[in-house]
Amino acid sequence: MDPLPAEAAAAMAEQDDAAADWVRLIYNDPRGEATAWFIDRGWTGEHVYLNDYIRDLGHTPAAEQSLISLVTVVRP
């Protein structure tokens, strides 16, 4: 299941180049790390895997390793 309907993504991508770049970040399959995309464009950013984030909060994550990561970016 796509997080954004294909029609909506296509409409956004047609609006301008920035929207087209942003739409390419929406995915369910493994791809390049989103933080690197922002850093390459002058933003600062970091990512942390969900289980590491949960541990940093002082909680015990699920036994399984999560491939989910949280991304924080700051525009210059």
CSV table of N, CA and C in Angstrom, one decimal:
chain,number,residue,atom,x,y,z
A,1,MET,N,0.8,-1.2,0.0
A,1,MET,CA,0.0,0.0,0.0
A,1,MET,C,0.9,1.2,0.0
A,2,ASP,N,0.7,2.1,-0.9
A,2,ASP,CA,1.4,3.3,-1.0
A,2,ASP,C,0.9,4.3,0.0
A,3,PRO,N,1.9,5.1,0.7
A,3,PRO,CA,1.4,6.1,1.6
A,3,PRO,C,0.8,7.3,1.0
A,4,LEU,N,1.0,7.5,-0.3
A,4,LEU,CA,0.4,8.6,-1.1
A,4,LEU,C,-0.1,8.0,-2.4
A,5,PRO,N,-1.4,8.2,-2.7
A,5,PRO,CA,-1.9,7.7,-4.0
A,5,PRO,C,-1.1,8.2,-5.1
A,6,ALA,N,-0.9,7.3,-6.1
A,6,ALA,CA,-0.1,7.6,-7.3
A,6,ALA,C,-0.5,8.9,-8.0
A,7,GLU,N,-1.8,9.1,-8.1
A,7,GLU,CA,-2.4,10.2,-8.7
A,7,GLU,C,-2.0,11.5,-8.0
A,8,ALA,N,-2.0,11.5,-6.7
A,8,ALA,CA,-1.6,12.7,-5.9
A,8,ALA,C,-0.1,13.0,-6.1
A,9,ALA,N,0.6,11.9,-6.1
A,9,ALA,CA,2.1,12.1,-6.2
A,9,ALA,C,2.4,12.7,-7.6
A,10,ALA,N,1.7,12.2,-8.6
A,10,ALA,CA,2.0,12.7,-10.0
A,10,ALA,C,1.6,14.1,-10.1
A,11,ALA,N,0.5,14.5,-9.5
A,11,ALA,CA,0.0,15.9,-9.5
A,11,ALA,C,1.0,16.8,-8.8
A,12,MET,N,1.5,16.4,-7.7
A,12,MET,CA,2.5,17.2,-6.9
A,12,MET,C,3.8,17.3,-7.7
A,13,ALA,N,4.2,16.2,-8.3
A,13,ALA,CA,5.5,16.3,-9.1
A,13,ALA,C,5.4,17.2,-10.3
A,14,GLU,N,4.2,17.4,-10.9
A,14,GLU,CA,4.0,18.2,-12.0
A,14,GLU,C,4.1,19.7,-11.6
A,15,GLN,N,3.9,20.0,-10.3
A,15,GLN,CA,3.8,21.4,-9.9
A,15,GLN,C,5.1,22.1,-10.0
A,16,ASP,N,6.2,21.5,-9.5
A,16,ASP,CA,7.5,22.1,-9.7
A,16,ASP,C,8.6,21.1,-9.3
A,17,ASP,N,9.8,21.4,-9.6
A,17,ASP,CA,10.9,20.5,-9.3
A,17,ASP,C,11.1,20.1,-7.9
A,18,ALA,N,10.9,21.1,-7.0
A,18,ALA,CA,11.0,20.8,-5.5
A,18,ALA,C,10.0,19.7,-5.1
A,19,ALA,N,8.8,19.9,-5.6
A,19,ALA,CA,7.7,18.9,-5.2
A,19,ALA,C,8.1,17.5,-5.8
A,20,ALA,N,8.6,17.5,-7.0
A,20,ALA,CA,9.0,16.2,-7.6
A,20,ALA,C,10.1,15.6,-6.8
A,21,ASP,N,11.1,16.3,-6.3
A,21,ASP,CA,12.1,15.7,-5.4
A,21,ASP,C,11.5,15.2,-4.1
A,22,TRP,N,10.6,16.0,-3.5
A,22,TRP,CA,10.0,15.6,-2.3
A,22,TRP,C,9.1,14.3,-2.5
A,23,VAL,N,8.4,14.2,-3.5
A,23,VAL,CA,7.5,13.1,-3.8
A,23,VAL,C,8.4,11.8,-3.9
A,24,ARG,N,9.6,11.9,-4.4
A,24,ARG,CA,10.4,10.7,-4.6
A,24,ARG,C,10.9,10.2,-3.2
A,25,LEU,N,10.8,11.0,-2.2
A,25,LEU,CA,11.1,10.5,-0.8
A,25,LEU,C,10.1,9.6,-0.2
A,26,ILE,N,8.9,9.6,-0.8
A,26,ILE,CA,7.8,8.8,-0.2
A,26,ILE,C,7.8,7.4,-0.8
A,27,TYR,N,8.0,6.4,0.1
A,27,TYR,CA,8.2,5.0,-0.4
A,27,TYR,C,7.9,4.0,0.7
A,28,ASN,N,7.6,2.8,0.4
A,28,ASN,CA,7.5,1.7,1.3
A,28,ASN,C,8.7,0.7,1.2
A,29,ASP,N,9.3,0.7,0.1
A,29,ASP,CA,10.4,-0.2,-0.2
A,29,ASP,C,11.8,0.4,0.3
A,30,PRO,N,12.8,-0.5,0.6
A,30,PRO,CA,14.1,0.1,0.9
A,30,PRO,C,14.7,0.9,-0.2
A,31,ARG,N,15.2,2.1,0.1
A,31,ARG,CA,15.8,3.0,-0.8
A,31,ARG,C,16.9,3.7,-0.1
A,32,GLY,N,17.5,4.7,-0.8
A,32,GLY,CA,18.5,5.5,-0.2
A,32,GLY,C,17.9,6.2,1.1
A,33,GLU,N,18.8,6.5,2.0
A,33,GLU,CA,18.4,7.2,3.2
A,33,GLU,C,18.0,8.6,3.0
A,34,ALA,N,16.9,9.0,3.5
A,34,ALA,CA,16.3,10.3,3.3
A,34,ALA,C,17.2,11.4,3.8
A,35,THR,N,17.8,11.2,5.0
A,35,THR,CA,18.7,12.2,5.6
A,35,THR,C,19.8,12.6,4.6
A,36,ALA,N,20.3,11.7,3.9
A,36,ALA,CA,21.4,12.0,2.9
A,36,ALA,C,20.9,13.0,1.9
A,37,TRP,N,19.7,12.7,1.4
A,37,TRP,CA,19.0,13.6,0.4
A,37,TRP,C,19.0,15.0,0.9
A,38,PHE,N,18.6,15.3,2.1
A,38,PHE,CA,18.5,16.6,2.6
A,38,PHE,C,19.9,17.2,2.8
A,39,ILE,N,20.8,16.4,3.4
A,39,ILE,CA,22.2,16.9,3.6
A,39,ILE,C,22.8,17.4,2.3
A,40,ASP,N,22.6,16.6,1.2
A,40,ASP,CA,23.1,16.9,-0.1
A,40,ASP,C,22.6,18.3,-0.6
A,41,ARG,N,21.5,18.7,0.0
A,41,ARG,CA,20.9,20.0,-0.5
A,41,ARG,C,21.0,21.1,0.6
A,42,GLY,N,22.0,20.9,1.5
A,42,GLY,CA,22.4,22.0,2.4
A,42,GLY,C,21.7,22.0,3.7
A,43,TRP,N,20.8,21.0,4.0
A,43,TRP,CA,20.1,20.9,5.3
A,43,TRP,C,21.0,20.2,6.2
A,44,THR,N,20.7,20.3,7.5
A,44,THR,CA,21.4,19.4,8.5
A,44,THR,C,20.4,18.4,8.9
A,45,GLY,N,20.9,17.2,9.3
A,45,GLY,CA,19.9,16.2,9.6
A,45,GLY,C,20.6,15.0,10.3
A,46,GLU,N,19.7,14.2,10.9
A,46,GLU,CA,20.2,12.9,11.5
A,46,GLU,C,19.1,11.9,11.5
A,47,HIS,N,19.4,10.7,11.6
A,47,HIS,CA,18.4,9.6,11.7
A,47,HIS,C,18.8,8.7,12.8
A,48,VAL,N,17.8,8.1,13.4
A,48,VAL,CA,18.0,7.1,14.5
A,48,VAL,C,17.0,6.0,14.3
A,49,TYR,N,17.5,4.8,14.5
A,49,TYR,CA,16.6,3.6,14.3
A,49,TYR,C,15.6,3.6,15.5
A,50,LEU,N,14.4,3.2,15.2
A,50,LEU,CA,13.3,3.3,16.2
A,50,LEU,C,13.7,2.6,17.5
A,51,ASN,N,14.2,1.4,17.5
A,51,ASN,CA,14.6,0.7,18.7
A,51,ASN,C,15.6,1.5,19.5
A,52,ASP,N,16.6,2.1,18.8
A,52,ASP,CA,17.6,2.9,19.6
A,52,ASP,C,16.9,4.2,20.2
A,53,TYR,N,16.0,4.8,19.5
A,53,TYR,CA,15.2,5.9,20.1
A,53,TYR,C,14.5,5.5,21.3
A,54,ILE,N,13.8,4.3,21.3
A,54,ILE,CA,13.1,3.8,22.4
A,54,ILE,C,14.0,3.6,23.6
A,55,ARG,N,15.2,3.0,23.3
A,55,ARG,CA,16.1,2.8,24.4
A,55,ARG,C,16.6,4.1,25.0
A,56,ASP,N,16.9,5.1,24.1
A,56,ASP,CA,17.3,6.4,24.6
A,56,ASP,C,16.3,7.0,25.5
A,57,LEU,N,15.0,6.7,25.4
A,57,LEU,CA,14.0,7.2,26.2
A,57,LEU,C,13.8,6.4,27.5
A,58,GLY,N,14.7,5.4,27.7
A,58,GLY,CA,14.7,4.6,28.9
A,58,GLY,C,13.7,3.4,28.9
A,59,HIS,N,13.2,3.0,27.7
A,59,HIS,CA,12.2,1.9,27.6
A,59,HIS,C,12.9,0.7,26.9
A,60,THR,N,12.3,-0.4,27.0
A,60,THR,CA,12.7,-1.6,26.3
A,60,THR,C,11.9,-1.8,25.0
A,61,PRO,N,12.6,-1.8,23.9
A,61,PRO,CA,11.9,-2.0,22.6
A,61,PRO,C,11.5,-3.5,22.4
A,62,ALA,N,10.7,-3.7,21.4
A,62,ALA,CA,10.3,-5.1,21.1
A,62,ALA,C,11.6,-5.9,20.8
A,63,ALA,N,11.5,-7.2,21.0
A,63,ALA,CA,12.7,-8.1,20.8
A,63,ALA,C,13.2,-8.0,19.4
A,64,GLU,N,12.3,-7.8,18.5
A,64,GLU,CA,12.8,-7.8,17.1
A,64,GLU,C,13.4,-6.4,16.7
A,65,GLN,N,14.5,-6.5,15.9
A,65,GLN,CA,15.1,-5.3,15.5
A,65,GLN,C,14.2,-4.6,14.5
A,66,SER,N,13.9,-3.3,14.7
A,66,SER,CA,13.1,-2.6,13.7
A,66,SER,C,13.9,-1.9,12.7
A,67,LEU,N,13.5,-2.0,11.4
A,67,LEU,CA,14.2,-1.3,10.4
A,67,LEU,C,13.7,0.1,10.2
A,68,ILE,N,12.7,0.5,11.0
A,68,ILE,CA,12.1,1.8,10.9
A,68,ILE,C,13.1,2.8,11.5
A,69,SER,N,13.3,4.0,10.9
A,69,SER,CA,14.2,5.0,11.4
A,69,SER,C,13.4,6.3,11.5
A,70,LEU,N,13.8,7.1,12.4
A,70,LEU,CA,13.2,8.5,12.5
A,70,LEU,C,14.2,9.5,12.0
A,71,VAL,N,13.7,10.4,11.2
A,71,VAL,CA,14.6,11.4,10.5
A,71,VAL,C,14.2,12.8,11.0
A,72,THR,N,15.2,13.5,11.4
A,72,THR,CA,15.1,14.9,11.8
A,72,THR,C,15.9,15.8,10.9
A,73,VAL,N,15.4,16.8,10.2
A,73,VAL,CA,16.1,17.6,9.4
A,73,VAL,C,15.8,19.1,9.7
A,74,VAL,N,16.8,19.9,9.5
A,74,VAL,CA,16.6,21.4,9.8
A,74,VAL,C,17.0,22.1,8.5
A,75,ARG,N,16.1,23.0,8.1
A,75,ARG,CA,16.4,23.8,6.9
A,75,ARG,C,17.3,24.9,7.3
A,76,PRO,N,18.3,25.2,6.4
A,76,PRO,CA,19.3,26.3,6.8
A,76,PRO,C,18.6,27.7,6.8
